[in-house]
Tab-separated table of N, CA and C in Angstrom:
chain	number	residue	atom	x	y	z
A	12	MET	N	29.737	31.448	-22.435
A	12	MET	CA	30.408	30.882	-23.583
A	12	MET	C	31.593	30.089	-23.065
A	13	THR	N	31.901	29.009	-23.751
A	13	THR	CA	32.857	28.096	-23.142
A	13	THR	C	33.311	27.036	-24.117
A	14	VAL	N	34.203	26.195	-23.647
A	14	VAL	CA	34.518	24.954	-24.331
A	14	VAL	C	34.904	23.920	-23.280
A	15	VAL	N	34.370	22.720	-23.465
A	15	VAL	CA	34.758	21.545	-22.694
A	15	VAL	C	35.032	20.461	-23.723
A	16	ALA	N	36.187	19.808	-23.624
A	16	ALA	CA	36.542	18.727	-24.539
A	16	ALA	C	36.839	17.477	-23.728
A	17	VAL	N	36.415	16.335	-24.263
A	17	VAL	CA	36.659	15.062	-23.597
A	17	VAL	C	37.153	14.070	-24.645
A	18	LYS	N	38.138	13.268	-24.255
A	18	LYS	CA	38.729	12.306	-25.185
A	18	LYS	C	38.993	11.006	-24.445
A	19	LYS	N	38.591	9.899	-25.068
A	19	LYS	CA	38.834	8.574	-24.502
A	19	LYS	C	39.816	7.857	-25.415
A	20	GLN	N	40.948	7.461	-24.833
A	20	GLN	CA	41.979	6.806	-25.626
A	20	GLN	C	42.770	5.864	-24.731
A	21	ASN	N	42.902	4.612	-25.151
A	21	ASN	CA	43.676	3.607	-24.412
A	21	ASN	C	43.224	3.468	-22.960
A	22	GLY	N	41.916	3.489	-22.725
A	22	GLY	CA	41.376	3.305	-21.389
A	22	GLY	C	41.468	4.516	-20.484
A	23	ILE	N	41.941	5.623	-21.013
A	23	ILE	CA	42.059	6.854	-20.226
A	23	ILE	C	41.112	7.895	-20.798
A	24	VAL	N	40.316	8.486	-19.919
A	24	VAL	CA	39.441	9.586	-20.318
A	24	VAL	C	40.090	10.877	-19.840
A	25	SER	N	40.322	11.779	-20.775
A	25	SER	CA	40.861	13.102	-20.455
A	25	SER	C	39.777	14.126	-20.713
A	26	ILE	N	39.637	15.066	-19.810
A	26	ILE	CA	38.625	16.107	-19.960
A	26	ILE	C	39.256	17.446	-19.585
A	27	ALA	N	38.926	18.454	-20.369
A	27	ALA	CA	39.501	19.782	-20.147
A	27	ALA	C	38.449	20.843	-20.427
A	28	SER	N	38.609	21.987	-19.787
A	28	SER	CA	37.709	23.117	-20.043
A	28	SER	C	38.512	24.406	-20.026
A	29	ASP	N	37.925	25.428	-20.618
A	29	ASP	CA	38.520	26.760	-20.528
A	29	ASP	C	38.045	27.400	-19.230
A	30	ASP	N	38.305	28.682	-19.084
A	30	ASP	CA	37.963	29.371	-17.840
A	30	ASP	C	37.011	30.546	-18.047
A	31	ALA	N	36.488	30.698	-19.262
A	31	ALA	CA	35.647	31.868	-19.555
A	31	ALA	C	34.332	31.807	-18.797
A	32	THR	N	33.975	32.916	-18.209
A	32	THR	CA	32.650	33.118	-17.639
A	32	THR	C	32.203	34.492	-18.102
A	33	THR	N	30.996	34.557	-18.630
A	33	THR	CA	30.502	35.846	-19.112
A	33	THR	C	29.213	36.214	-18.406
A	34	SER	N	28.993	37.495	-18.347
A	34	SER	CA	27.736	38.047	-17.859
A	34	SER	C	27.309	39.055	-18.916
A	35	GLY	N	26.342	38.661	-19.735
A	35	GLY	CA	25.998	39.485	-20.888
A	35	GLY	C	27.173	39.490	-21.842
A	36	TYR	N	27.689	40.659	-22.164
A	36	TYR	CA	28.852	40.766	-23.044
A	36	TYR	C	30.138	41.023	-22.270
A	37	THR	N	30.094	40.858	-20.952
A	37	THR	CA	31.262	41.099	-20.115
A	37	THR	C	31.894	39.772	-19.720
A	38	THR	N	33.197	39.649	-19.910
A	38	THR	CA	33.932	38.467	-19.490
A	38	THR	C	34.423	38.678	-18.069
A	39	ILE	N	34.208	37.672	-17.231
A	39	ILE	CA	34.675	37.710	-15.845
A	39	ILE	C	35.857	36.757	-15.774
A	40	SER	N	37.045	37.276	-15.539
A	40	SER	CA	38.249	36.455	-15.570
A	40	SER	C	38.724	36.127	-14.163
A	41	ASN	N	39.705	35.213	-14.087
A	41	ASN	CA	40.309	34.893	-12.795
A	41	ASN	C	40.926	36.121	-12.157
A	42	ALA	N	41.349	37.056	-12.989
A	42	ALA	CA	41.917	38.300	-12.454
A	42	ALA	C	40.895	39.062	-11.620
A	43	ASP	N	39.624	38.800	-11.846
A	43	ASP	CA	38.558	39.445	-11.082
A	43	ASP	C	38.169	38.618	-9.859
A	44	ASN	N	39.024	37.664	-9.482
A	44	ASN	CA	38.797	36.802	-8.318
A	44	ASN	C	37.562	35.929	-8.454
A	45	LYS	N	37.282	35.494	-9.647
A	45	LYS	CA	36.157	34.594	-9.892
A	45	LYS	C	36.468	33.224	-9.288
A	46	SER	N	35.503	32.622	-8.645
A	46	SER	CA	35.737	31.317	-8.032
A	46	SER	C	35.047	30.182	-8.780
A	47	PHE	N	34.193	30.474	-9.742
A	47	PHE	CA	33.448	29.432	-10.445
A	47	PHE	C	34.337	28.697	-11.437
A	48	THR	N	34.205	27.386	-11.482
A	48	THR	CA	34.826	26.578	-12.521
A	48	THR	C	33.760	25.671	-13.108
A	49	LYS	N	33.840	25.407	-14.389
A	49	LYS	CA	32.807	24.608	-15.063
A	49	LYS	C	33.149	23.130	-15.125
A	50	LEU	N	34.282	22.732	-14.532
A	50	LEU	CA	34.744	21.345	-14.534
A	50	LEU	C	35.110	20.963	-13.108
A	51	LYS	N	34.423	19.930	-12.585
A	51	LYS	CA	34.665	19.533	-11.189
A	51	LYS	C	34.643	18.025	-11.041
A	52	GLN	N	35.429	17.563	-10.080
A	52	GLN	CA	35.379	16.182	-9.625
A	52	GLN	C	34.494	16.168	-8.390
A	53	ILE	N	33.392	15.430	-8.451
A	53	ILE	CA	32.459	15.344	-7.326
A	53	ILE	C	32.212	13.866	-7.052
A	54	GLY	N	32.761	13.375	-5.957
A	54	GLY	CA	32.639	11.957	-5.648
A	54	GLY	C	33.265	11.127	-6.751
A	55	LYS	N	32.506	10.185	-7.289
A	55	LYS	CA	33.044	9.328	-8.347
A	55	LYS	C	32.786	9.866	-9.750
A	56	TYR	N	32.238	11.059	-9.849
A	56	TYR	CA	31.925	11.653	-11.147
A	56	TYR	C	32.845	12.830	-11.447
A	57	THR	N	33.153	13.005	-12.718
A	57	THR	CA	33.734	14.247	-13.208
A	57	THR	C	32.641	14.895	-14.039
A	58	ILE	N	32.279	16.122	-13.715
A	58	ILE	CA	31.145	16.797	-14.350
A	58	ILE	C	31.616	18.128	-14.916
A	59	ALA	N	31.185	18.411	-16.137
A	59	ALA	CA	31.492	19.694	-16.771
A	59	ALA	C	30.225	20.227	-17.414
A	60	GLY	N	30.082	21.545	-17.415
A	60	GLY	CA	28.883	22.149	-17.986
A	60	GLY	C	29.189	23.353	-18.840
A	61	SER	N	28.302	23.584	-19.794
A	61	SER	CA	28.326	24.824	-20.571
A	61	SER	C	26.928	25.413	-20.516
A	62	GLY	N	26.842	26.712	-20.609
A	62	GLY	CA	25.550	27.387	-20.518
A	62	GLY	C	25.517	28.260	-19.282
A	63	LEU	N	24.344	28.381	-18.699
A	63	LEU	CA	24.173	29.251	-17.535
A	63	LEU	C	24.908	28.689	-16.319
A	64	THR	N	25.783	29.498	-15.723
A	64	THR	CA	26.534	29.040	-14.558
A	64	THR	C	25.629	28.787	-13.362
A	65	SER	N	24.508	29.476	-13.291
A	65	SER	CA	23.589	29.250	-12.170
A	65	SER	C	23.056	27.820	-12.189
A	66	ILE	N	22.802	27.279	-13.366
A	66	ILE	CA	22.306	25.904	-13.476
A	66	ILE	C	23.441	24.917	-13.212
A	67	THR	N	24.619	25.189	-13.755
A	67	THR	CA	25.766	24.312	-13.527
A	67	THR	C	26.113	24.256	-12.041
A	68	SER	N	26.070	25.385	-11.359
A	68	SER	CA	26.342	25.417	-9.915
A	68	SER	C	25.350	24.555	-9.147
A	69	LEU	N	24.089	24.630	-9.526
A	69	LEU	CA	23.075	23.805	-8.865
A	69	LEU	C	23.301	22.323	-9.144
A	70	LEU	N	23.715	21.978	-10.366
A	70	LEU	CA	23.997	20.577	-10.678
A	70	LEU	C	25.162	20.073	-9.832
A	71	PHE	N	26.201	20.886	-9.661
A	71	PHE	CA	27.320	20.488	-8.803
A	71	PHE	C	26.830	20.235	-7.375
A	72	MET	N	25.958	21.083	-6.880
A	72	MET	CA	25.406	20.915	-5.535
A	72	MET	C	24.590	19.621	-5.451
A	73	TYR	N	23.758	19.377	-6.449
A	73	TYR	CA	22.911	18.180	-6.493
A	73	TYR	C	23.773	16.915	-6.512
A	74	ALA	N	24.855	16.935	-7.293
A	74	ALA	CA	25.706	15.753	-7.449
A	74	ALA	C	26.377	15.343	-6.143
A	75	LYS	N	26.536	16.264	-5.219
A	75	LYS	CA	27.170	15.946	-3.937
A	75	LYS	C	26.302	15.052	-3.059
A	76	THR	N	24.995	15.076	-3.280
A	76	THR	CA	24.086	14.329	-2.399
A	76	THR	C	23.191	13.329	-3.127
A	77	HIS	N	23.294	13.247	-4.442
A	77	HIS	CA	22.440	12.340	-5.214
A	77	HIS	C	23.299	11.504	-6.159
A	78	LEU	N	23.192	10.192	-6.049
A	78	LEU	CA	23.981	9.288	-6.874
A	78	LEU	C	23.206	8.871	-8.118
A	79	ILE	N	23.945	8.637	-9.191
A	79	ILE	CA	23.356	8.047	-10.395
A	79	ILE	C	23.175	6.567	-10.095
A	80	ARG	N	21.972	6.045	-10.300
A	80	ARG	CA	21.661	4.676	-9.873
A	80	ARG	C	22.297	3.604	-10.752
A	81	GLU	N	22.546	3.940	-12.023
A	81	GLU	CA	23.069	2.948	-12.960
A	81	GLU	C	23.964	3.647	-13.979
A	82	ASN	N	25.107	3.036	-14.271
A	82	ASN	CA	26.059	3.611	-15.217
A	82	ASN	C	25.626	3.280	-16.651
A	83	SER	N	24.569	3.972	-17.086
A	83	SER	CA	23.999	3.765	-18.420
A	83	SER	C	23.325	5.061	-18.860
A	84	GLU	N	22.977	5.141	-20.131
A	84	GLU	CA	22.262	6.320	-20.618
A	84	GLU	C	20.967	6.523	-19.839
A	85	GLU	N	20.238	5.435	-19.605
A	85	GLU	CA	18.969	5.530	-18.869
A	85	GLU	C	19.192	5.978	-17.426
A	86	GLY	N	20.229	5.450	-16.781
A	86	GLY	CA	20.533	5.847	-15.409
A	86	GLY	C	20.888	7.321	-15.301
A	87	VAL	N	21.668	7.823	-16.260
A	87	VAL	CA	22.051	9.237	-16.258
A	87	VAL	C	20.834	10.112	-16.559
A	88	LEU	N	19.992	9.672	-17.489
A	88	LEU	CA	18.778	10.434	-17.808
A	88	LEU	C	17.858	10.519	-16.588
A	89	ASP	N	17.709	9.420	-15.879
A	89	ASP	CA	16.882	9.406	-14.674
A	89	ASP	C	17.457	10.359	-13.616
A	90	TRP	N	18.780	10.394	-13.485
A	90	TRP	CA	19.449	11.299	-12.543
A	90	TRP	C	19.179	12.757	-12.911
A	91	PHE	N	19.259	13.082	-14.205
A	91	PHE	CA	18.972	14.453	-14.634
A	91	PHE	C	17.508	14.805	-14.412
A	92	LYS	N	16.609	13.856	-14.600
A	92	LYS	CA	15.191	14.105	-14.307
A	92	LYS	C	15.037	14.445	-12.827
A	93	GLY	N	15.728	13.702	-11.966
A	93	GLY	CA	15.715	14.008	-10.535
A	93	GLY	C	16.274	15.392	-10.250
A	94	PHE	N	17.337	15.757	-10.959
A	94	PHE	CA	17.915	17.092	-10.787
A	94	PHE	C	16.915	18.174	-11.174
A	95	LEU	N	16.234	17.989	-12.283
A	95	LEU	CA	15.265	18.998	-12.730
A	95	LEU	C	14.125	19.155	-11.735
A	96	ASP	N	13.641	18.032	-11.195
A	96	ASP	CA	12.591	18.099	-10.169
A	96	ASP	C	13.110	18.827	-8.926
A	97	TRP	N	14.324	18.495	-8.505
A	97	TRP	CA	14.962	19.130	-7.345
A	97	TRP	C	15.147	20.621	-7.584
A	98	ARG	N	15.618	20.980	-8.783
A	98	ARG	CA	15.823	22.397	-9.124
A	98	ARG	C	14.505	23.159	-9.095
A	99	LYS	N	13.441	22.549	-9.620
A	99	LYS	CA	12.136	23.215	-9.615
A	99	LYS	C	11.673	23.453	-8.180
A	100	GLU	N	11.904	22.470	-7.324
A	100	GLU	CA	11.539	22.609	-5.911
A	100	GLU	C	12.308	23.761	-5.249
A	101	LYS	N	13.583	23.923	-5.628
A	101	LYS	CA	14.428	24.960	-5.024
A	101	LYS	C	14.188	26.348	-5.615
A	102	THR	N	13.946	26.413	-6.944
A	102	THR	CA	13.921	27.710	-7.629
A	102	THR	C	12.590	28.049	-8.288
A	103	GLY	N	11.718	27.052	-8.452
A	103	GLY	CA	10.466	27.272	-9.170
A	103	GLY	C	10.623	27.173	-10.678
A	104	GLU	N	11.840	26.924	-11.144
A	104	GLU	CA	12.111	26.841	-12.587
A	104	GLU	C	12.372	25.399	-12.992
A	105	TYR	N	11.939	25.056	-14.208
A	105	TYR	CA	12.135	23.710	-14.734
A	105	TYR	C	12.754	23.821	-16.117
A	106	GLY	N	13.540	22.850	-16.480
A	106	GLY	CA	14.151	22.839	-17.803
A	106	GLY	C	15.527	23.464	-17.789
A	107	ILE	N	16.374	22.974	-18.689
A	107	ILE	CA	17.741	23.490	-18.786
A	107	ILE	C	18.211	23.467	-20.237
A	108	SER	N	17.376	23.898	-21.152
A	108	SER	CA	17.718	23.814	-22.573
A	108	SER	C	18.916	24.676	-22.945
A	109	SER	N	19.284	25.619	-22.104
A	109	SER	CA	20.435	26.476	-22.403
A	109	SER	C	21.759	25.837	-21.985
A	110	ASN	N	21.719	24.674	-21.364
A	110	ASN	CA	22.930	24.033	-20.850
A	110	ASN	C	23.174	22.672	-21.479
A	111	ASN	N	24.446	22.333	-21.609
A	111	ASN	CA	24.896	20.990	-21.967
A	111	ASN	C	25.836	20.537	-20.864
A	112	PHE	N	25.881	19.233	-20.632
A	112	PHE	CA	26.764	18.701	-19.601
A	112	PHE	C	27.481	17.466	-20.106
A	113	ILE	N	28.676	17.253	-19.588
A	113	ILE	CA	29.414	16.015	-19.802
A	113	ILE	C	29.670	15.417	-18.429
A	114	ILE	N	29.407	14.114	-18.322
A	114	ILE	CA	29.669	13.385	-17.079
A	114	ILE	C	30.577	12.207	-17.410
A	115	VAL	N	31.649	12.068	-16.650
A	115	VAL	CA	32.535	10.915	-16.770
A	115	VAL	C	32.375	10.100	-15.496
A	116	TRP	N	32.101	8.811	-15.684
A	116	TRP	CA	31.949	7.908	-14.544
A	116	TRP	C	32.462	6.537	-14.959
A	117	ASP	N	33.423	6.006	-14.219
A	117	ASP	CA	33.984	4.680	-14.485
A	117	ASP	C	34.333	4.475	-15.954
A	118	ASN	N	35.061	5.382	-16.511
A	118	ASN	CA	35.528	5.295	-17.893
A	118	ASN	C	34.419	5.372	-18.939
A	119	LYS	N	33.238	5.762	-18.529
A	119	LYS	CA	32.161	6.024	-19.481
A	119	LYS	C	31.916	7.523	-19.516
A	120	ILE	N	31.606	8.007	-20.705
A	120	ILE	CA	31.370	9.434	-20.920
A	120	ILE	C	29.940	9.607	-21.403
A	121	TYR	N	29.227	10.544	-20.792
A	121	TYR	CA	27.857	10.846	-21.211
A	121	TYR	C	27.722	12.338	-21.478
A	122	GLU	N	26.919	12.655	-22.493
A	122	GLU	CA	26.563	14.046	-22.753
A	122	GLU	C	25.067	14.185	-22.549
A	123	PHE	N	24.666	15.244	-21.848
A	123	PHE	CA	23.250	15.541	-21.633
A	123	PHE	C	22.932	16.859	-22.315
A	124	GLN	N	21.877	16.828	-23.145
A	124	GLN	CA	21.379	18.043	-23.793
A	124	GLN	C	19.899	17.842	-24.095
A	125	ASP	N	19.084	18.780	-23.625
A	125	ASP	CA	17.646	18.769	-23.943
A	125	ASP	C	16.987	17.403	-23.725
A	126	PHE	N	17.175	16.820	-22.568
A	126	PHE	CA	16.600	15.522	-22.212
A	126	PHE	C	17.068	14.386	-23.107
A	127	GLN	N	18.213	14.535	-23.706
A	127	GLN	CA	18.838	13.455	-24.465
A	127	GLN	C	20.169	13.146	-23.810
A	128	VAL	N	20.379	11.890	-23.470
A	128	VAL	CA	21.660	11.443	-22.943
A	128	VAL	C	22.287	10.525	-23.978
A	129	THR	N	23.532	10.795	-24.314
A	129	THR	CA	24.250	9.996	-25.297
A	129	THR	C	25.572	9.556	-24.694
A	130	GLU	N	25.865	8.262	-24.797
A	130	GLU	CA	27.184	7.797	-24.379
A	130	GLU	C	28.180	8.150	-25.481
A	131	ILE	N	29.275	8.765	-25.095
A	131	ILE	CA	30.315	9.180	-26.030
A	131	ILE	C	31.396	8.104	-26.035
A	132	ARG	N	31.737	7.623	-27.200
A	132	ARG	CA	32.705	6.528	-27.294
A	132	ARG	C	34.156	7.005	-27.405
A	133	GLU	N	34.401	8.172	-28.018
A	133	GLU	CA	35.780	8.645	-28.183
A	133	GLU	C	35.933	10.114	-27.824
A	134	ASN	N	35.621	11.004	-28.762
A	134	ASN	CA	35.850	12.441	-28.591
A	134	ASN	C	34.530	13.192	-28.608
A	135	TYR	N	34.478	14.260	-27.805
A	135	TYR	CA	33.304	15.122	-27.858
A	135	TYR	C	33.666	16.471	-27.259
A	136	ALA	N	32.879	17.466	-27.589
A	136	ALA	CA	33.080	18.799	-27.027
A	136	ALA	C	31.741	19.512	-26.956
A	137	ILE	N	31.628	20.438	-26.015
A	137	ILE	CA	30.434	21.268	-25.873
A	137	ILE	C	30.867	22.722	-25.729
A	138	GLY	N	29.915	23.614	-25.928
A	138	GLY	CA	30.175	25.037	-25.769
A	138	GLY	C	30.460	25.718	-27.093
A	139	SER	N	30.670	27.009	-27.027
A	139	SER	CA	30.867	27.802	-28.244
A	139	SER	C	32.137	27.416	-28.995
A	140	GLY	N	33.134	26.880	-28.309
A	140	GLY	CA	34.384	26.481	-28.948
A	140	GLY	C	34.426	25.038	-29.404
A	141	ARG	N	33.277	24.366	-29.376
A	141	ARG	CA	33.251	22.928	-29.660
A	141	ARG	C	33.774	22.555	-31.036
A	142	ASP	N	33.439	23.331	-32.077
A	142	ASP	CA	33.876	22.970	-33.428
A	142	ASP	C	35.401	22.977	-33.536
A	143	PHE	N	36.040	23.962	-32.915
A	143	PHE	CA	37.504	24.020	-32.930
A	143	PHE	C	38.091	22.844	-32.154
A	144	ALA	N	37.512	22.547	-31.006
A	144	ALA	CA	38.002	21.441	-30.181
A	144	ALA	C	37.810	20.101	-30.885
A	145	LEU	N	36.649	19.899	-31.498
A	145	LEU	CA	36.402	18.643	-32.217
A	145	LEU	C	37.373	18.473	-33.377
A	146	ALA	N	37.612	19.541	-34.127
A	146	ALA	CA	38.552	19.471	-35.250
A	146	ALA	C	39.959	19.140	-34.754
A	147	ALA	N	40.366	19.762	-33.662
A	147	ALA	CA	41.697	19.495	-33.112
A	147	ALA	C	41.826	18.035	-32.680
A	148	MET	N	40.804	17.500	-31.995
A	148	MET	CA	40.866	16.101	-31.563
A	148	MET	C	40.818	15.159	-32.759
A	149	TYR	N	40.072	15.510	-33.789
A	149	TYR	CA	40.032	14.709	-35.012
A	149	TYR	C	41.437	14.590	-35.609
A	150	MET	N	42.215	15.659	-35.474
A	150	MET	CA	43.581	15.675	-35.997
A	150	MET	C	44.588	15.086	-35.002
A	151	GLY	N	44.102	14.521	-33.893
A	151	GLY	CA	44.970	13.812	-32.960
A	151	GLY	C	45.314	14.540	-31.676
A	152	ALA	N	44.796	15.732	-31.483
A	152	ALA	CA	45.111	16.503	-30.278
A	152	ALA	C	44.470	15.889	-29.035
A	153	SER	N	45.090	16.121	-27.902
A	153	SER	CA	44.519	15.726	-26.611
A	153	SER	C	43.365	16.664	-26.274
A	154	ALA	N	42.608	16.325	-25.249
A	154	ALA	CA	41.517	17.206	-24.802
A	154	ALA	C	42.077	18.563	-24.382
A	155	LYS	N	43.202	18.558	-23.687
A	155	LYS	CA	43.815	19.815	-23.237
A	155	LYS	C	44.234	20.673	-24.426
A	156	LYS	N	44.899	20.069	-25.410
A	156	LYS	CA	45.318	20.808	-26.610
A	156	LYS	C	44.103	21.280	-27.404
A	157	ALA	N	43.040	20.488	-27.415
A	157	ALA	CA	41.817	20.880	-28.124
A	157	ALA	C	41.213	22.138	-27.506
A	158	VAL	N	41.218	22.211	-26.176
A	158	VAL	CA	40.720	23.415	-25.501
A	158	VAL	C	41.639	24.597	-25.792
A	159	GLU	N	42.941	24.363	-25.793
A	159	GLU	CA	43.871	25.441	-26.147
A	159	GLU	C	43.597	25.959	-27.556
A	160	CYS	N	43.292	25.058	-28.488
A	160	CYS	CA	42.948	25.455	-29.858
A	160	CYS	C	41.698	26.329	-29.858
A	161	ALA	N	40.673	25.904	-29.135
A	161	ALA	CA	39.429	26.688	-29.070
A	161	ALA	C	39.683	28.066	-28.457
A	162	ILE	N	40.524	28.124	-27.440
A	162	ILE	CA	40.851	29.411	-26.815
A	162	ILE	C	41.500	30.347	-27.839
A	163	ASN	N	42.330	29.782	-28.704
A	163	ASN	CA	43.001	30.602	-29.721
A	163	ASN	C	42.050	31.142	-30.781
A	164	PHE	N	40.971	30.416	-31.076
A	164	PHE	CA	40.130	30.793	-32.210
A	164	PHE	C	38.720	31.254	-31.859
A	165	ASP	N	38.207	30.892	-30.704
A	165	ASP	CA	36.851	31.294	-30.314
A	165	ASP	C	36.955	32.472	-29.349
A	166	SER	N	36.360	33.574	-29.719
A	166	SER	CA	36.480	34.788	-28.900
A	166	SER	C	35.760	34.676	-27.561
A	167	TYR	N	34.948	33.643	-27.370
A	167	TYR	CA	34.219	33.469	-26.118
A	167	TYR	C	34.873	32.454	-25.183
A	168	CYS	N	36.067	32.000	-25.517
A	168	CYS	CA	36.811	31.064	-24.672
A	168	CYS	C	38.068	31.760	-24.158
A	169	SER	N	38.493	31.388	-22.940
A	169	SER	CA	39.698	32.021	-22.403
A	169	SER	C	40.465	31.084	-21.476
A	170	ALA	N	41.768	31.357	-21.366
A	170	ALA	CA	42.660	30.609	-20.489
A	170	ALA	C	42.392	31.013	-19.041
A	171	PRO	N	42.855	30.192	-18.112
A	171	PRO	CA	43.650	28.987	-18.254
A	171	PRO	C	42.792	27.758	-18.541
A	172	VAL	N	43.479	26.661	-18.843
A	172	VAL	CA	42.816	25.383	-19.100
A	172	VAL	C	42.754	24.600	-17.791
A	173	HIS	N	41.594	24.034	-17.499
A	173	HIS	CA	41.422	23.120	-16.362
A	173	HIS	C	41.375	21.710	-16.943
A	174	PHE	N	41.998	20.733	-16.271
A	174	PHE	CA	42.220	19.439	-16.905
A	174	PHE	C	42.225	18.307	-15.876
A	175	PHE	N	41.605	17.173	-16.242
A	175	PHE	CA	41.662	15.949	-15.440
A	175	PHE	C	41.919	14.767	-16.363
A	176	ASN	N	42.680	13.786	-15.877
A	176	ASN	CA	42.750	12.463	-16.484
A	176	ASN	C	41.954	11.537	-15.590
A	177	CYS	N	41.072	10.759	-16.167
A	177	CYS	CA	40.262	9.806	-15.408
A	177	CYS	C	40.696	8.415	-15.841
A	178	ILE	N	41.391	7.680	-14.982
A	178	ILE	CA	41.912	6.362	-15.315
A	178	ILE	C	41.098	5.330	-14.554
A	179	GLY	N	40.355	4.506	-15.292
A	179	GLY	CA	39.512	3.502	-14.652
A	179	GLY	C	38.505	4.108	-13.706
A	180	GLY	N	38.042	5.314	-14.030
A	180	GLY	CA	37.044	5.978	-13.213
A	180	GLY	C	37.630	6.830	-12.105
A	181	LYS	N	38.942	6.747	-11.893
A	181	LYS	CA	39.591	7.543	-10.848
A	181	LYS	C	40.197	8.791	-11.477
A	182	THR	N	40.097	9.910	-10.785
A	182	THR	CA	40.674	11.154	-11.295
A	182	THR	C	41.944	11.471	-10.542
């Protein structure tokens, strides 16, 4: 369970996530020396995921060695297709319907869910806290404040907040 919020305003893309990681009904916090984060800068991409951490971890690994060929919905979809083929080769499993991802590249924002890639023009959020984050951004909050709002109201989200500003594609 999680929240990731992304906001594009005045040429700056801001992205933030909470720190919750769960295993069944157990929350694994930073106090337990957890090293996983759902928001990472990898090369020229900022990538965030919600859903199974095992799939998100594999996507982070894949992103280190595989480039998106074109900064478009089709290019990102093709990259995810490559990831799914690669994942099947590594694990024998295909499909990632339990996960959503946000990718920021050169001031463009994409969301991937169930083989659908959508370019996000302004605000978006994924995870169990998304409704709170979207409402906060609708009312003018930053991505970071939107995640803080979700942490306050969604029992499956937790502090601290991880945050990046992406200016002209640079983080």
